[in-house]
Amino acid sequence: MYIVCSDLEGVFTPEIWISVASHTGISELKLTTRDISDYNVLMKRRLEILRNNNLSLHLIQHVISSLKPLPGAAAFIAWLRQRAQLVVVSDTFVEFASPLMEKLGHPTLFCNHLTVDHLGNITDYNLRQENGKMRVVESLQNLNYKVIAVGDSYNDISMIRQADTGILFKPPKKVTDDNSDLPVVHSYDELKDFILEFIDNGSL
Ligand SMILES: [Mg+2]
C-alpha cells in the first residue's frame, strides 16, 4: 500500500506569503522557510508585520482566492490519485489553503490553523503538532503504508528523510546544496516517473 505525502506551496501552488507580499507591497512578507529555516521565528515575524499594517484575515483570503495552482498541478494530482493515496502535508493554515484546495480537487490536507479575533485580525497561529510533517509520515508507516514524500524546501527535509523514499521538487539551489544526497526532479513528468518506479518495483 502506497501513500504520497506532498508539500503544498512550491509543489502544487505558488508561495502564499510571497503573493500576499506582492499584493500588499510589503516586501518583508516575501520571507519564506527558504530564507528563515526556523518556522516559529518566521511566523512570529509575519504576524507582527500583519499587525503593524492592519492586514486582516479577510484581506489575505481575498489575495489567496485570486491565486491559481501551478500549471499542471491539478492534472498531476488527478493522475496520482488513480495510482496511490495522496495526503497534502503543509505548514500553511486551513484558513489560507481552502480556496486553493478547491482548485486542486480537494485532496486530503493536513496542516495548521490560525487564531482570529472578532475583528478578523490574526492574533496567533497553532501548530497541529511539533515537527508535524515528519510525524505524519511516521504515523502512516505505523499503519503499514509505504510513504513517498515530496517537497521543495527546508521544512520538508525531515519528512523526506523519514519516508520510505522521498524527493525534492524544483528546490532552490541552497536547499539542494545543503542536501546533496537527496534526489531532485524539476517537472511533474519526472515526478511521475520517480513515483511509478517506486511503485512498480514493489519497493523495499
Ligand atoms: Mg514548499
mmCIF file of C-alpha atoms and ligand atoms in Angstrom:
data_model
loop_
_atom_site.group_PDB
_atom_site.id
_atom_site.type_symbol
_atom_site.label_atom_id
_atom_site.label_comp_id
_atom_site.label_asym_id
_atom_site.label_seq_id
_atom_site.Cartn_x
_atom_site.Cartn_y
_atom_site.Cartn_z
ATOM 1 C CA MET A 1 0.000 0.000 0.000
ATOM 2 C CA TYR A 2 1.460 3.312 -1.092
ATOM 3 C CA ILE A 3 0.721 6.791 0.053
ATOM 4 C CA VAL A 4 2.233 10.030 -1.176
ATOM 5 C CA CYS A 5 2.828 12.824 1.332
ATOM 6 C CA SER A 6 3.377 16.043 -0.553
ATOM 7 C CA ASP A 7 4.073 19.602 0.422
ATOM 8 C CA LEU A 8 1.648 22.230 -0.967
ATOM 9 C CA GLU A 9 3.396 25.555 -1.630
ATOM 10 C CA GLY A 10 6.152 25.313 -4.218
ATOM 11 C CA VAL A 11 4.908 21.883 -5.320
ATOM 12 C CA PHE A 12 1.231 22.434 -6.224
ATOM 13 C CA THR A 13 0.678 26.151 -5.584
ATOM 14 C CA PRO A 14 2.680 29.383 -5.514
ATOM 15 C CA GLU A 15 4.088 30.539 -2.171
ATOM 16 C CA ILE A 16 1.092 32.148 -0.435
ATOM 17 C CA TRP A 17 3.086 34.691 1.578
ATOM 18 C CA ILE A 18 5.023 35.853 -1.491
ATOM 19 C CA SER A 19 1.695 36.519 -3.219
ATOM 20 C CA VAL A 20 0.450 38.460 -0.182
ATOM 21 C CA ALA A 21 3.710 40.461 -0.212
ATOM 22 C CA SER A 22 3.255 41.341 -3.897
ATOM 23 C CA HIS A 23 -0.378 42.312 -3.398
ATOM 24 C CA THR A 24 0.236 44.477 -0.339
ATOM 25 C CA GLY A 25 3.620 45.879 -1.386
ATOM 26 C CA ILE A 26 5.149 44.765 1.921
ATOM 27 C CA SER A 27 8.307 43.119 0.676
ATOM 28 C CA GLU A 28 9.329 41.700 4.052
ATOM 29 C CA LEU A 29 6.392 39.291 3.805
ATOM 30 C CA LYS A 30 8.333 37.607 0.990
ATOM 31 C CA LEU A 31 10.463 35.769 3.535
ATOM 32 C CA THR A 32 9.659 32.037 3.498
ATOM 33 C CA THR A 33 11.075 28.867 5.004
ATOM 34 C CA ARG A 34 13.514 29.014 2.135
ATOM 35 C CA ASP A 35 15.042 32.113 3.792
ATOM 36 C CA ILE A 36 14.437 31.517 7.502
ATOM 37 C CA SER A 37 14.535 27.827 8.310
ATOM 38 C CA ASP A 38 13.119 28.262 11.861
ATOM 39 C CA TYR A 39 9.356 28.258 11.231
ATOM 40 C CA ASN A 40 8.437 29.770 14.613
ATOM 41 C CA VAL A 41 10.784 32.713 14.128
ATOM 42 C CA LEU A 42 9.372 33.251 10.651
ATOM 43 C CA MET A 43 5.702 33.067 11.702
ATOM 44 C CA LYS A 44 6.108 35.419 14.658
ATOM 45 C CA ARG A 45 7.697 37.970 12.329
ATOM 46 C CA ARG A 46 4.901 37.584 9.765
ATOM 47 C CA LEU A 47 2.156 38.110 12.377
ATOM 48 C CA GLU A 48 3.964 41.192 13.678
ATOM 49 C CA ILE A 49 4.050 42.642 10.148
ATOM 50 C CA LEU A 50 0.330 41.914 9.659
ATOM 51 C CA ARG A 51 -0.475 43.618 12.970
ATOM 52 C CA ASN A 52 1.653 46.680 12.205
ATOM 53 C CA ASN A 53 -0.065 47.089 8.835
ATOM 54 C CA ASN A 54 -3.632 46.271 9.923
ATOM 55 C CA LEU A 55 -3.881 43.377 7.488
ATOM 56 C CA SER A 56 -6.883 41.175 8.312
ATOM 57 C CA LEU A 57 -7.523 37.528 7.519
ATOM 58 C CA HIS A 58 -10.233 38.656 5.113
ATOM 59 C CA LEU A 59 -7.745 40.657 3.033
ATOM 60 C CA ILE A 60 -5.306 37.764 2.899
ATOM 61 C CA GLN A 61 -8.081 35.364 1.900
ATOM 62 C CA HIS A 62 -9.038 37.790 -0.858
ATOM 63 C CA VAL A 63 -5.489 37.646 -2.245
ATOM 64 C CA ILE A 64 -5.363 33.854 -1.970
ATOM 65 C CA SER A 65 -8.678 33.421 -3.765
ATOM 66 C CA SER A 66 -7.074 35.021 -6.842
ATOM 67 C CA LEU A 67 -4.178 32.547 -6.896
ATOM 68 C CA LYS A 68 -4.064 29.632 -9.286
ATOM 69 C CA PRO A 69 -2.348 26.278 -8.729
ATOM 70 C CA LEU A 70 0.971 25.861 -10.546
ATOM 71 C CA PRO A 71 0.466 24.865 -14.212
ATOM 72 C CA GLY A 72 -0.144 21.119 -14.436
ATOM 73 C CA ALA A 73 -0.677 20.640 -10.681
ATOM 74 C CA ALA A 74 -4.363 19.711 -10.805
ATOM 75 C CA ALA A 75 -3.768 17.261 -13.681
ATOM 76 C CA PHE A 76 -0.841 15.702 -11.826
ATOM 77 C CA ILE A 77 -2.962 15.218 -8.690
ATOM 78 C CA ALA A 78 -5.752 13.610 -10.720
ATOM 79 C CA TRP A 79 -3.171 11.277 -12.296
ATOM 80 C CA LEU A 80 -1.623 10.430 -8.941
ATOM 81 C CA ARG A 81 -4.895 9.658 -7.169
ATOM 82 C CA GLN A 82 -5.600 6.889 -9.661
ATOM 83 C CA ARG A 83 -2.385 5.197 -8.576
ATOM 84 C CA ALA A 84 -1.806 5.964 -4.901
ATOM 85 C CA GLN A 85 -3.332 7.721 -1.935
ATOM 86 C CA LEU A 86 -2.319 11.370 -1.536
ATOM 87 C CA VAL A 87 -2.100 13.470 1.599
ATOM 88 C CA VAL A 88 -1.062 17.098 1.216
ATOM 89 C CA VAL A 89 1.078 17.887 4.262
ATOM 90 C CA SER A 90 1.624 21.594 4.709
ATOM 91 C CA ASP A 91 2.827 24.198 7.185
ATOM 92 C CA THR A 92 0.144 26.562 5.955
ATOM 93 C CA PHE A 93 -3.226 27.133 7.654
ATOM 94 C CA VAL A 94 -6.685 25.787 6.909
ATOM 95 C CA GLU A 95 -7.935 29.377 6.633
ATOM 96 C CA PHE A 96 -5.414 30.109 3.850
ATOM 97 C CA ALA A 97 -5.460 26.814 1.961
ATOM 98 C CA SER A 98 -9.188 26.266 1.405
ATOM 99 C CA PRO A 99 -9.641 28.297 -1.812
ATOM 100 C CA LEU A 100 -6.611 26.604 -3.354
ATOM 101 C CA MET A 101 -7.645 23.097 -2.325
ATOM 102 C CA GLU A 102 -10.879 23.556 -4.229
ATOM 103 C CA LYS A 103 -8.851 24.246 -7.384
ATOM 104 C CA LEU A 104 -6.816 21.085 -6.774
ATOM 105 C CA GLY A 105 -9.872 18.826 -6.453
ATOM 106 C CA HIS A 106 -9.921 18.728 -2.640
ATOM 107 C CA PRO A 107 -7.132 16.301 -1.800
ATOM 108 C CA THR A 108 -6.786 15.467 1.898
ATOM 109 C CA LEU A 109 -4.930 18.256 3.705
ATOM 110 C CA PHE A 110 -3.057 18.030 6.995
ATOM 111 C CA CYS A 111 -1.945 21.478 8.144
ATOM 112 C CA ASN A 112 -2.189 24.082 10.936
ATOM 113 C CA HIS A 113 -4.808 26.657 11.928
ATOM 114 C CA LEU A 114 -4.976 30.308 12.950
ATOM 115 C CA THR A 115 -6.478 32.145 15.895
ATOM 116 C CA VAL A 116 -8.545 35.104 14.691
ATOM 117 C CA ASP A 117 -10.184 37.774 16.884
ATOM 118 C CA HIS A 118 -13.742 39.120 16.456
ATOM 119 C CA LEU A 119 -12.438 41.901 14.168
ATOM 120 C CA GLY A 120 -10.856 39.393 11.788
ATOM 121 C CA ASN A 121 -7.280 40.060 12.857
ATOM 122 C CA ILE A 122 -4.933 37.097 13.035
ATOM 123 C CA THR A 123 -3.702 37.056 16.612
ATOM 124 C CA ASP A 124 -1.856 33.753 16.747
ATOM 125 C CA TYR A 125 -1.115 30.531 14.924
ATOM 126 C CA ASN A 126 -1.500 26.958 16.123
ATOM 127 C CA LEU A 127 0.701 24.112 15.016
ATOM 128 C CA ARG A 128 -1.157 20.807 14.867
ATOM 129 C CA GLN A 129 1.941 19.334 16.476
ATOM 130 C CA GLU A 130 5.699 19.963 16.509
ATOM 131 C CA ASN A 131 7.549 18.555 13.515
ATOM 132 C CA GLY A 132 4.127 17.785 12.037
ATOM 133 C CA LYS A 133 5.292 16.788 8.548
ATOM 134 C CA MET A 134 7.663 14.120 9.771
ATOM 135 C CA ARG A 135 5.096 12.850 12.286
ATOM 136 C CA VAL A 136 2.509 12.345 9.530
ATOM 137 C CA VAL A 137 4.934 10.117 7.622
ATOM 138 C CA GLU A 138 5.869 8.209 10.756
ATOM 139 C CA SER A 139 2.213 7.642 11.664
ATOM 140 C CA LEU A 140 1.311 6.377 8.201
ATOM 141 C CA GLN A 141 4.254 3.981 8.297
ATOM 142 C CA ASN A 142 2.871 2.677 11.594
ATOM 143 C CA LEU A 143 -0.328 1.948 9.662
ATOM 144 C CA ASN A 144 1.818 -0.179 7.329
ATOM 145 C CA TYR A 145 1.917 2.217 4.386
ATOM 146 C CA LYS A 146 4.988 2.751 2.236
ATOM 147 C CA VAL A 147 5.378 6.508 2.103
ATOM 148 C CA ILE A 148 6.696 8.565 -0.787
ATOM 149 C CA ALA A 149 7.416 12.163 0.323
ATOM 150 C CA VAL A 150 7.684 15.193 -1.941
ATOM 151 C CA GLY A 151 8.718 18.718 -1.003
ATOM 152 C CA ASP A 152 10.716 21.723 -2.130
ATOM 153 C CA SER A 153 12.224 23.306 0.956
ATOM 154 C CA TYR A 154 13.924 23.054 4.342
ATOM 155 C CA ASN A 155 10.673 22.343 6.172
ATOM 156 C CA ASP A 156 10.224 19.193 4.063
ATOM 157 C CA ILE A 157 13.598 17.616 4.732
ATOM 158 C CA SER A 158 12.695 15.647 7.878
ATOM 159 C CA MET A 159 9.532 14.340 6.158
ATOM 160 C CA ILE A 160 11.542 13.300 3.091
ATOM 161 C CA ARG A 161 14.204 11.595 5.201
ATOM 162 C CA GLN A 162 11.618 9.747 7.309
ATOM 163 C CA ALA A 163 9.743 8.434 4.241
ATOM 164 C CA ASP A 164 10.450 5.126 2.523
ATOM 165 C CA THR A 165 11.519 7.205 -0.426
ATOM 166 C CA GLY A 166 11.485 10.939 -0.924
ATOM 167 C CA ILE A 167 12.380 13.592 -3.427
ATOM 168 C CA LEU A 168 12.861 17.333 -3.813
ATOM 169 C CA PHE A 169 10.608 19.026 -6.378
ATOM 170 C CA LYS A 170 12.080 22.146 -8.016
ATOM 171 C CA PRO A 171 14.004 23.181 -4.894
ATOM 172 C CA PRO A 172 16.108 26.325 -4.654
ATOM 173 C CA LYS A 173 19.848 25.745 -5.049
ATOM 174 C CA LYS A 174 20.504 26.454 -1.385
ATOM 175 C CA VAL A 175 18.296 23.506 -0.368
ATOM 176 C CA THR A 176 19.934 21.061 -2.806
ATOM 177 C CA ASP A 177 23.416 22.247 -1.811
ATOM 178 C CA ASP A 178 22.607 21.502 1.828
ATOM 179 C CA ASN A 179 21.021 18.123 0.972
ATOM 180 C CA SER A 180 23.060 16.874 -1.965
ATOM 181 C CA ASP A 181 22.258 13.217 -1.209
ATOM 182 C CA LEU A 182 18.517 13.659 -1.939
ATOM 183 C CA PRO A 183 17.121 13.058 -5.446
ATOM 184 C CA VAL A 184 15.667 16.053 -7.301
ATOM 185 C CA VAL A 185 13.075 16.437 -10.063
ATOM 186 C CA HIS A 186 12.134 19.558 -11.997
ATOM 187 C CA SER A 187 8.773 18.658 -13.570
ATOM 188 C CA TYR A 188 5.598 16.690 -12.884
ATOM 189 C CA ASP A 189 6.579 14.239 -15.645
ATOM 190 C CA GLU A 190 9.848 13.473 -13.858
ATOM 191 C CA LEU A 191 7.958 13.161 -10.590
ATOM 192 C CA LYS A 192 5.534 10.692 -12.196
ATOM 193 C CA ASP A 193 8.493 8.559 -13.342
ATOM 194 C CA PHE A 194 10.009 8.630 -9.848
ATOM 195 C CA ILE A 195 6.738 7.553 -8.214
ATOM 196 C CA LEU A 196 5.996 4.867 -10.811
ATOM 197 C CA GLU A 197 9.471 3.412 -10.464
ATOM 198 C CA PHE A 198 8.993 3.054 -6.708
ATOM 199 C CA ILE A 199 5.522 1.557 -7.024
ATOM 200 C CA ASP A 200 6.338 -0.746 -9.952
ATOM 201 C CA ASN A 201 9.406 -2.141 -8.230
ATOM 202 C CA GLY A 202 7.174 -3.412 -5.483
ATOM 203 C CA SER A 203 9.658 -1.385 -3.424
ATOM 204 C CA LEU A 204 11.521 -2.457 -0.363
HETATM 205 MG MG MG B 1 7.009 24.318 0.000
#
